[in-house]
XYZ file of C-alpha atoms in Angstrom:
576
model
C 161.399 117.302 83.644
C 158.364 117.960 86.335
C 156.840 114.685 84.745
C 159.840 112.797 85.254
C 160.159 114.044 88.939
C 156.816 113.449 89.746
C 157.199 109.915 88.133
C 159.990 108.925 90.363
C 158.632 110.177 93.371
C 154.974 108.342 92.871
C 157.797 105.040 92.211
C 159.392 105.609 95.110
C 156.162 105.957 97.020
C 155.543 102.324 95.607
C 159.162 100.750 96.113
C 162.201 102.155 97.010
C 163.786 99.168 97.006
C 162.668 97.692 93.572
C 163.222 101.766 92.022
C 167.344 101.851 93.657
C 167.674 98.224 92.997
C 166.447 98.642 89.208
C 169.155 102.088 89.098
C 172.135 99.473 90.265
C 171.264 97.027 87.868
C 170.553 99.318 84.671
C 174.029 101.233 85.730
C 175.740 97.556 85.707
C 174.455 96.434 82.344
C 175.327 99.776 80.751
C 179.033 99.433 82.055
C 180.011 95.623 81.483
C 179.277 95.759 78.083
C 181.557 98.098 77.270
C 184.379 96.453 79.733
C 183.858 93.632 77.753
C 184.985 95.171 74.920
C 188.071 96.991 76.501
C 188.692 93.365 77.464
C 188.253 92.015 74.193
C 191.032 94.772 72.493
C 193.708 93.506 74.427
C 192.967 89.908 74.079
C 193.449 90.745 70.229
C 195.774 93.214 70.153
C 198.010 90.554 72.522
C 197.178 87.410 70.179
C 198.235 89.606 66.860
C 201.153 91.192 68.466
C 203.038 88.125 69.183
C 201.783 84.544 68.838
C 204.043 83.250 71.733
C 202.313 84.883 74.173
C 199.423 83.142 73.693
C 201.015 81.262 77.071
C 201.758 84.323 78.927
C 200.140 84.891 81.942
C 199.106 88.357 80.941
C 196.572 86.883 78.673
C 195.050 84.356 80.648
C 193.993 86.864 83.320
C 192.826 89.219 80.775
C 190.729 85.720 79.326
C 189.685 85.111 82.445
C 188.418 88.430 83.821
C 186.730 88.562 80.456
C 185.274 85.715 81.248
C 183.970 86.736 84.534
C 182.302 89.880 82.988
C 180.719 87.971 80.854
C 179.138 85.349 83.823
C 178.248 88.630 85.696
C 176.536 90.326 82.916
C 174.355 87.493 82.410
C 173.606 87.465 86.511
C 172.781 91.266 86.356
C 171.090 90.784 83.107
C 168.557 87.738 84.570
C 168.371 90.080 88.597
C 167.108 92.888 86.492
C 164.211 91.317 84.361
C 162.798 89.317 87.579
C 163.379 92.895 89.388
C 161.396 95.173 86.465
C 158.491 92.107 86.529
C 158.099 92.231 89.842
C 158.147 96.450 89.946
C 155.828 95.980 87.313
C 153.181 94.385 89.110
C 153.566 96.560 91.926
C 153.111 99.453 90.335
C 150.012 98.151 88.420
C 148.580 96.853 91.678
C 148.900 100.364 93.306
C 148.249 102.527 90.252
C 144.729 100.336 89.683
C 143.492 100.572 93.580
C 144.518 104.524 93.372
C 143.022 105.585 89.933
C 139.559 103.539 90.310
C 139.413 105.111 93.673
C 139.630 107.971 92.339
C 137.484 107.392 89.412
C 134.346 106.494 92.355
C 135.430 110.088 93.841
C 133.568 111.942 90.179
C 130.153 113.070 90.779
C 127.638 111.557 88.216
C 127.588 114.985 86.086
C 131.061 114.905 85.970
C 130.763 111.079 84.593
C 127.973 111.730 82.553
C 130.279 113.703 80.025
C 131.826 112.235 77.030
C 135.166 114.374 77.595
C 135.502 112.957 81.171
C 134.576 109.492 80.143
C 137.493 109.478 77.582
C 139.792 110.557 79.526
C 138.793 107.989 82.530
C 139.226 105.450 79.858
C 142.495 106.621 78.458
C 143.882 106.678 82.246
C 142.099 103.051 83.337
C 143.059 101.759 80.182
C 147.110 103.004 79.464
C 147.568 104.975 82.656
C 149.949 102.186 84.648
C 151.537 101.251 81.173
C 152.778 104.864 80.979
C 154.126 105.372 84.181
C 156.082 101.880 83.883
C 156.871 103.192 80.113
C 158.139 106.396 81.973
C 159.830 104.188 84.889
C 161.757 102.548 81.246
C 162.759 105.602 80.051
C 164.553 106.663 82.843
C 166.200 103.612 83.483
C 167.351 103.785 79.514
C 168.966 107.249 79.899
C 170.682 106.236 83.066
C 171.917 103.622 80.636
C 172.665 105.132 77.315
C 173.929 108.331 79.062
C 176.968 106.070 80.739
C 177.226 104.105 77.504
C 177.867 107.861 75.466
C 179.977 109.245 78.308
C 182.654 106.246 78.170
C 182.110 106.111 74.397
C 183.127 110.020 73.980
C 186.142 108.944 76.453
C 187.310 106.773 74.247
C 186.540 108.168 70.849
C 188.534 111.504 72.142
C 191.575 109.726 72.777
C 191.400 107.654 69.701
C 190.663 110.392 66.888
C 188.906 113.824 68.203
C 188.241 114.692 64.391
C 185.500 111.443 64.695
C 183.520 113.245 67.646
C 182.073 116.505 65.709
C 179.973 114.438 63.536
C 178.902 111.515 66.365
C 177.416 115.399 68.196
C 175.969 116.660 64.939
C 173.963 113.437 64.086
C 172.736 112.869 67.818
C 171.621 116.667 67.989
C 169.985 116.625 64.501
C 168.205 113.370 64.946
C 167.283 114.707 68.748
C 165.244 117.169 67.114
C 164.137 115.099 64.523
C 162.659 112.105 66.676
C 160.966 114.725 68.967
C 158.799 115.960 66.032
C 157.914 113.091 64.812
C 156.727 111.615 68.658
C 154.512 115.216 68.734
C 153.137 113.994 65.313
C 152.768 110.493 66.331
C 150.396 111.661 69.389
C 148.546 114.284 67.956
C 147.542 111.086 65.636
C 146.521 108.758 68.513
C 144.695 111.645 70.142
C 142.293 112.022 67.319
C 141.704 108.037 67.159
C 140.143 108.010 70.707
C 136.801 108.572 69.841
C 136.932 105.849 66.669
C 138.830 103.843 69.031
C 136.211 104.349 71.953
C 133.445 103.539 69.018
C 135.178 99.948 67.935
C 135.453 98.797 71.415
C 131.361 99.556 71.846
C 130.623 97.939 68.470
C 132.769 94.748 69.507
C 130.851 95.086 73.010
C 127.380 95.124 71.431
C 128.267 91.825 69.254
C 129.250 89.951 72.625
C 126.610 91.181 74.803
C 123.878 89.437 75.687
C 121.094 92.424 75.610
C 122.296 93.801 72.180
C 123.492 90.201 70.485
C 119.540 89.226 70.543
C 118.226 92.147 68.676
C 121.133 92.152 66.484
C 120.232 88.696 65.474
C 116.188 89.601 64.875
C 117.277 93.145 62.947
C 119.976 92.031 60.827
C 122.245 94.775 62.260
C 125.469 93.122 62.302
C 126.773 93.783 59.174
C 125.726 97.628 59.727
C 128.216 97.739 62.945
C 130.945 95.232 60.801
C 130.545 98.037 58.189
C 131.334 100.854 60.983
C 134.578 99.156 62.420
C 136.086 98.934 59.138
C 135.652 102.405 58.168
C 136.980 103.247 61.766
C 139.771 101.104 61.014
C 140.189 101.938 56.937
C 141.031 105.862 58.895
C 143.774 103.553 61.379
C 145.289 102.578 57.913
C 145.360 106.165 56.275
C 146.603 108.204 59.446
C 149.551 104.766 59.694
C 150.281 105.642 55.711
C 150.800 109.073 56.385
C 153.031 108.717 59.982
C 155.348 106.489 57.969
C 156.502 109.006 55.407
C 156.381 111.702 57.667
C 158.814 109.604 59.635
C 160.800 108.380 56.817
C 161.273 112.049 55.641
C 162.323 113.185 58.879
C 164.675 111.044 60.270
C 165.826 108.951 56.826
C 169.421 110.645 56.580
C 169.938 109.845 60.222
C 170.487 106.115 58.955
C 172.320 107.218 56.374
C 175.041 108.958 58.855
C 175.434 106.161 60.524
C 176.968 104.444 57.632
C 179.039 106.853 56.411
C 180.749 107.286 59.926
C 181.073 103.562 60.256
C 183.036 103.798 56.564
C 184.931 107.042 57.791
C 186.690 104.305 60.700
C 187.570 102.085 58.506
C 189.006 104.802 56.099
C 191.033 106.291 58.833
C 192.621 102.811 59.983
C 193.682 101.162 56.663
C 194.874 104.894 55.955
C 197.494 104.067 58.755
C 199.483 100.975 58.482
C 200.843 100.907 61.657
C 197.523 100.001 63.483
C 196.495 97.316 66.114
C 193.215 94.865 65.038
C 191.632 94.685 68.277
C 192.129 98.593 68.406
C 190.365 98.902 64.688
C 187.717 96.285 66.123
C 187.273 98.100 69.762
C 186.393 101.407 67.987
C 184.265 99.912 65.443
C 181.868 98.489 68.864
C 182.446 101.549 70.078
C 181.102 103.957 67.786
C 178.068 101.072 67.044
C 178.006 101.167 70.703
C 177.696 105.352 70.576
C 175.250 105.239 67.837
C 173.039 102.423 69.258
C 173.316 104.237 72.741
C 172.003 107.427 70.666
C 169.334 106.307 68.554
C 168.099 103.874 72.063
C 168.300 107.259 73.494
C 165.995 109.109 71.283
C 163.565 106.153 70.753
C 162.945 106.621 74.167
C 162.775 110.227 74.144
C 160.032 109.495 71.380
C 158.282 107.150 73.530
C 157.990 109.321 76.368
C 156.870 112.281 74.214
C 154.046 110.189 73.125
C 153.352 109.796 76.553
C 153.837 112.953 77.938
C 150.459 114.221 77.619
C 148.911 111.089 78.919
C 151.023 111.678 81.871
C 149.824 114.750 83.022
C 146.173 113.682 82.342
C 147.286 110.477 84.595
C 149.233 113.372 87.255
C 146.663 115.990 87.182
C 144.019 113.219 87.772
C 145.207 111.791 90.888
C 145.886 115.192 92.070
C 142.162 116.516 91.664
C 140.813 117.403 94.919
C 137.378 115.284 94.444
C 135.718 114.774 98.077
C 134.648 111.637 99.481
C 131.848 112.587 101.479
C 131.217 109.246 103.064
C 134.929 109.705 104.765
C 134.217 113.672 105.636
C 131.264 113.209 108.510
C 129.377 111.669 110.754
C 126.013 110.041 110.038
C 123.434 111.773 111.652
C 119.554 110.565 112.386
C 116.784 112.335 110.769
C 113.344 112.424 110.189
C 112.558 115.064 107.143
C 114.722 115.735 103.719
C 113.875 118.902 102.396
C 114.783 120.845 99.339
C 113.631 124.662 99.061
C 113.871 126.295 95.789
C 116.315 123.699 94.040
C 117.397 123.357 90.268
C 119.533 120.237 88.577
C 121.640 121.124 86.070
C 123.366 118.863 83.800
C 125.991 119.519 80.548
C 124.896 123.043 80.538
C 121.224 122.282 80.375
C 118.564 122.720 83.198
C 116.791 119.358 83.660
C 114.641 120.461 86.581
C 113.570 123.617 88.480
C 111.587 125.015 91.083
C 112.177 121.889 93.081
C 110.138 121.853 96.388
C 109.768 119.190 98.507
C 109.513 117.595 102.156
C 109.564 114.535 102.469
C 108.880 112.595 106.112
C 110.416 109.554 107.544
C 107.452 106.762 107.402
C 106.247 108.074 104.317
C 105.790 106.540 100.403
C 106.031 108.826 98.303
C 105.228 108.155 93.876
C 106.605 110.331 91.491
C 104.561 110.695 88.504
C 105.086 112.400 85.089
C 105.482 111.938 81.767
C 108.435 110.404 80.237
C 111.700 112.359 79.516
C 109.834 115.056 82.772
C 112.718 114.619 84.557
C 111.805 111.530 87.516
C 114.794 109.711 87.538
C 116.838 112.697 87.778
C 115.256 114.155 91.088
C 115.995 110.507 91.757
C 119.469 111.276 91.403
C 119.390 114.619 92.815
C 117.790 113.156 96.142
C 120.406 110.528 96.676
C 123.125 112.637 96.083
C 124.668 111.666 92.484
C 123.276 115.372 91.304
C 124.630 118.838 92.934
C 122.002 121.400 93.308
C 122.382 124.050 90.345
C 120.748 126.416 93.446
C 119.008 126.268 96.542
C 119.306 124.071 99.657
C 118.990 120.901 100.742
C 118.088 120.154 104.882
C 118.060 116.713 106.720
C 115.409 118.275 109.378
C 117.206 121.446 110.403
C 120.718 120.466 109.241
C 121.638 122.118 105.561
C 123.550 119.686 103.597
C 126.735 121.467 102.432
C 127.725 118.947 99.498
C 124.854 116.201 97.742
C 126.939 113.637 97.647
C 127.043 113.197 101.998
C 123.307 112.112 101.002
C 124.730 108.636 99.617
C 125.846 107.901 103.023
C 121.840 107.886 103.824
C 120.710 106.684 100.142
C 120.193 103.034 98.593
C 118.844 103.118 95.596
C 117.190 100.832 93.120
C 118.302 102.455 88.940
C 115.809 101.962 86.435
C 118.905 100.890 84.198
C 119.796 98.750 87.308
C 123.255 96.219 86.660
C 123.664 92.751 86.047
C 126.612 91.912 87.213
C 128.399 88.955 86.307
C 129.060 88.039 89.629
C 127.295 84.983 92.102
C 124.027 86.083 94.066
C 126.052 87.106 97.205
C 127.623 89.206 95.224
C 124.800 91.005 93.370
C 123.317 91.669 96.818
C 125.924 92.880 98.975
C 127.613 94.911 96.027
C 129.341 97.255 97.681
C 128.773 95.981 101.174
C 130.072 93.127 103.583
C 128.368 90.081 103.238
C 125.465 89.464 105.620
C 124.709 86.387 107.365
C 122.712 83.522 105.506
C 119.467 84.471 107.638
C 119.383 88.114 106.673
C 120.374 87.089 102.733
C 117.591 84.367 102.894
C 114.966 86.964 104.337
C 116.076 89.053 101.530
C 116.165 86.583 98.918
C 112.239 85.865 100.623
C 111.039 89.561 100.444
C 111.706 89.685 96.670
C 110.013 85.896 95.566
C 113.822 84.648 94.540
C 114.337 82.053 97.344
C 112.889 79.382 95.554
C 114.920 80.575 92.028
C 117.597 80.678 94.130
C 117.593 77.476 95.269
C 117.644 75.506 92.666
C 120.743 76.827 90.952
C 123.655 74.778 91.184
C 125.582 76.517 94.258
C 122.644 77.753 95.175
C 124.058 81.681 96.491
C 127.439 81.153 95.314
C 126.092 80.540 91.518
C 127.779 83.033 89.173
C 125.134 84.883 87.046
C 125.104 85.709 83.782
C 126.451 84.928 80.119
C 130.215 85.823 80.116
C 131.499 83.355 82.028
C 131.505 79.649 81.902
C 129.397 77.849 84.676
C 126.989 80.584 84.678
C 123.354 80.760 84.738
C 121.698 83.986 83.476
C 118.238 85.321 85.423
C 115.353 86.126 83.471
C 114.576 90.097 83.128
C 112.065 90.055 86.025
C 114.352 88.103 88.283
C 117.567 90.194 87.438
C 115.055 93.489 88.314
C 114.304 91.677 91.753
C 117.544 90.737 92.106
C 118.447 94.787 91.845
C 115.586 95.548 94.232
C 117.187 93.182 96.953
C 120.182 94.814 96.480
C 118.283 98.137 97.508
C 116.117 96.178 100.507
C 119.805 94.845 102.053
C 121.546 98.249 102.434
C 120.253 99.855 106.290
C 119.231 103.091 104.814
C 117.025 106.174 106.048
C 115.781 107.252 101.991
C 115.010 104.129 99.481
C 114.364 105.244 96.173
C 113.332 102.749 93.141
C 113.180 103.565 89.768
C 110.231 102.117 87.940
C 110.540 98.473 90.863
C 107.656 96.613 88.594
C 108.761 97.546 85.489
C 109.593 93.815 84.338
C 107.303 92.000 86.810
C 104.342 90.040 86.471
C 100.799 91.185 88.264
C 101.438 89.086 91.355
C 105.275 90.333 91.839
C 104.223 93.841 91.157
C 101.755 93.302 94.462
C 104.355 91.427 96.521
C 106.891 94.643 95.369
C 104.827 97.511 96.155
C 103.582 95.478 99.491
C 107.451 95.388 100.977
C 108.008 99.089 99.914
C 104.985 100.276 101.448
C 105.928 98.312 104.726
C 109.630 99.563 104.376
C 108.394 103.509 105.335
C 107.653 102.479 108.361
C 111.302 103.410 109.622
C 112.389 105.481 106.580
C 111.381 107.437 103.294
C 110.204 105.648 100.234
C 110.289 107.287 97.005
C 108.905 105.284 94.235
C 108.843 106.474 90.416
C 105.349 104.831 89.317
C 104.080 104.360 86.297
C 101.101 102.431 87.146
C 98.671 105.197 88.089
C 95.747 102.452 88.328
C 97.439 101.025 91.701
C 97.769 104.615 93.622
C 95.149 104.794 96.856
C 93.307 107.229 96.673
C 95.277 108.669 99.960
C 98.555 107.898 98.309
C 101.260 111.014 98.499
C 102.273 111.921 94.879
C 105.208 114.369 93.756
C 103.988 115.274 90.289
C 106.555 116.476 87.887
C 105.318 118.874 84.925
C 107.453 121.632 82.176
C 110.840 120.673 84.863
C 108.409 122.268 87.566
C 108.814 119.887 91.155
C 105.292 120.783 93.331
C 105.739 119.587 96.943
C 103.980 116.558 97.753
C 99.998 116.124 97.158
C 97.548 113.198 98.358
C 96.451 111.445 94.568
C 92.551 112.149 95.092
C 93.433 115.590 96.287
C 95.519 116.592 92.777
C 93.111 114.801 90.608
C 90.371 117.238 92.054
C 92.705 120.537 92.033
C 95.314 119.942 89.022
C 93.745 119.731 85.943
C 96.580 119.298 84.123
C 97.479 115.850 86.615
C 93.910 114.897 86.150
C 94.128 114.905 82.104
C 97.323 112.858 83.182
C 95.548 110.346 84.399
C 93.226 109.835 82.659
C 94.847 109.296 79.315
C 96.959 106.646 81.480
C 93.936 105.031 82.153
C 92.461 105.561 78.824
C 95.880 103.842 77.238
C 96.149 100.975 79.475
C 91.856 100.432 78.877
C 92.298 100.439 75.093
């Protein structure tokens, strides 16, 4: 009942006047159907009383008011489909804008889990389908609750011996119907990972990245193999729900018959009976039954989305705090971070982190792979929460990580492509820019002259998906994510592996505009070129999870042995 409350108080939040309108109309169609047949027992029972009154002016009003409830039922019937539509959209316009809101609110460790993720896709994915599923079910009780009311009315005053079993079948199939939705759940529950597994195999066919070295490895038929034994399990757990349903609720179907025969039994037992009478409680009991079983479909429905409802409920509840909306930007000159650890599903990925690092500084982080780089990355922008110690912008401790995103633009090592035009890719997250400042841009990274020559020029959509797109090659998409970093106003810049994908002259050009860009802020570059570090370069070498504060290149070479074997077997690698 709490999930039903909170339901109708989020729909109310939405529309009060598309929620009270939707009441009106669900309490209209519920009633006029079963007028109609009220109306419809006189009309016979006067025709088969006495033919000559076929011209009285009783029966032409009844014809005619029958009439007219049949004209309004279609009216209410046509108000209340454009009215649920509409309430519809609503509802998935607000529950979208609230939920991914939301979703951006999860700190990346919180992400990063497989539980979280499921349930983030479960919500995205069915969340505003339940709640209008839920918004349904109410307005089918308010229905079928009227519709068994009038019905047990009416079947009291026309045999009370018909009403104990009409109860006994309702109650039994009540609890019937409920099982079987609890079944029907726990069913769908287990298919979310095989589910979640299908929709990445079907995403690896259509993407461009994957589709390429599916075609040179042969390994479609491996993932073809994988969705049908996913979907071979679909088949066995659909088997099994089907006889579990049949043996539950079966005899309900066959009560229903045998209370449909028991009318007609009782009327041709009595001789002295009216037609439209036998005829009215015939609709009526169908009515009573079909109000019943509509009832406990429903019931079923919403117990098979129960659960989803409190994940959707508890969700938009959580307390997750925007930080960008919770402070003031400040100015600063140093980010520090005194005897810090990142932890990450239960395992420590770094410790002993020291560091200060000053604003007109570049800094290269240097280690070997899988030493942990890209997550002090993540740790210094914010997406990481300190397993211990401090963080200070100068003198000012920073209370949550996630204020330092406010400071941060960053350029990912698994940067995204998005499908979008180039305005878009820059200015991601950001109002556009003026033309000037998105051709100086364009300019800093070499992609002016790329640029250019698409089709619509800035307003070319990129990519593969789409049609009328153009797709970059690797080394201009990775540009294209580094101008993305350069066009955010930012006091830290951090790139991930910038040259990664670029040529000899780009990687100049790239590590020429960084190097300029600490003149006003702090540059922190993850380099994996050890060859192009000055000899007066600042390094932040990362060994066994162990963060050292900051060291001039020349300087570790001479003291760190173990940086010095480092670099040389880079050098002896990239020499070979």
């Amino acid at each position: 009942m709490n999930k039903i409350i909170r339901t109708v108080h989020y729909l109310l939040n939405i529309s009060k006047y598309r929620f009270f309108l939707s009441v009106i109309l669900s309490c209209s169609r519920s009633l006029l159907p079963l007028i109609q047949i009220y109306l419809m027992q006189k009309i016979v029972n006067l025709i088969s009383v006495n033919q000559s009154l076929l011209t009285s002016k009783e029966l032409y009003n009844v014809i005619l008011i029958y009439t007219f409830a049949l004209i309004l039922e279609l009216i209410c019937e046509k108000m209340a489909e454009y009215n649920i539509m509409h309430f519809r959209t609503e509802i998935e316009l607000s529950f979208t804008e609230e939920i991914l809101t939301k979703v951006c609110y999860l700190s990346l460790s919180s992400f990063e889990e497989s539980d979280v993720q499921n349930k983030v896709r479960r919500i995205c994915s069915f969340g505003s389908s339940t709640i209008y599923t839920t918004l349904n079910f109410v307005l089918e009780i308010i229905i079928n609750s009227i519709v068994l009311f009038v019905s047990v009315i009416y079947v009291i005053k026309i045999d009370t011996n018909l009403l104990f079993p009409l109860c006994i079948v309702s109650a039994y199939s009540s609890l019937k119907f409920i099982d079987v939705s609890r079944k029907n759940y726990e069913i769908d529950f287990l298919q979310t990972e095989q589910r979640k597994e299908n929709w990445y195999f079907n995403f690896l066919i259509t993407q461009n990245k994957s589709f390429k070295e599916l075609k040179v490895f042969g390994g479609v038929n491996k993932i073809i193999k994988k969705i049908k034994s996913n979907i071979m399990k679909f088949f066995s757990d659909e088997k099994y729900l089907f006889w579990y349903s049949l043996k539950k609720t079966g005899l309900w179907q066959v009560y229903n018959i045998i209370i449909v025969i028991y009318v007609l039994i009782r009327f041709s037992s009595n001789g002295n009976f009216n037609v439209g009478d036998l005829l009215a409680t015939i609709q009526i009991v169908n009515k009573y039954l079909g109000a019943s079983q509509s009832m406990l479909s429903s019931i079923t429905t919403f117990n098979e989305k129960k659960l989803l409802l409190t994940e959707v409920f508890d969700f938009l509840d959580s307390r997750e705090a925007n930080s960008r909306d919770d402070f003031n930007l400040e100015s600063f000159k140093k980010i520090s971070i005194i005897h810090g650890s990142v932890k990450c599903s239960d395992t420590i990925i770094l410790e002993e982190i020291q560091l200060d690092l000053e604003q007109g500084n570049v800094y290269f982080v240097v280690g070997e792979n899988g030493a942990g780089k890209t997550s002090l990355i993540k740790c210094l922008c914010g997406l990481y929460e300190l397993e211990k110690g401090e963080i200070y912008l100068d003198d000012r401790i920073v209370r949550k990580s996630e204020e330092l995103l406010n400071y941060c633009s960053v350029q990912f090592q698994d940067f995204t492509e998005l499908e979008m035009d180039v305005i878009d890719n820059i200015y991601f997250s950001a109002e556009e820019k003026d033309s000037v400042e998105t051709s100086r841009v364009l300019c800093q990274v070499g992609l002016k002259t790329k640029v250019n020559s698409l089709p619509q020029k800035e307003k070319t959509r990129l990519g593969t998906w789409f049609s009328n797109s153009v797709n970059l090659s690797g080394g201009e998409w990775q540009r294209l994510a580094i101008a993305r970093a350069l066009s955010r106003d930012a006091k830290i810049y951090l790139f991930d592996e910038p040259t990664s994908m670029q040529d000899l002259f780009s990687k100049e050009r790239i590590i020429k505009i960084l190097r300029k860009l600490s003149e006003n802020s702090i540059v922190v570059i993850i380099n994996h070129n050890i060859e192009n570090l000055r000899p007066e370069d600042n390094v932040i070498f990362i060994s066994n999870k162990i963060v050292n504060n900051v060291q001039i290149h020349q300087q570790l070479i001479e003291d760190n042995h173990e940086y010095a074997e480092f670099v040389r077997r880079d050098s002896n690698e990239k020499n070979s």
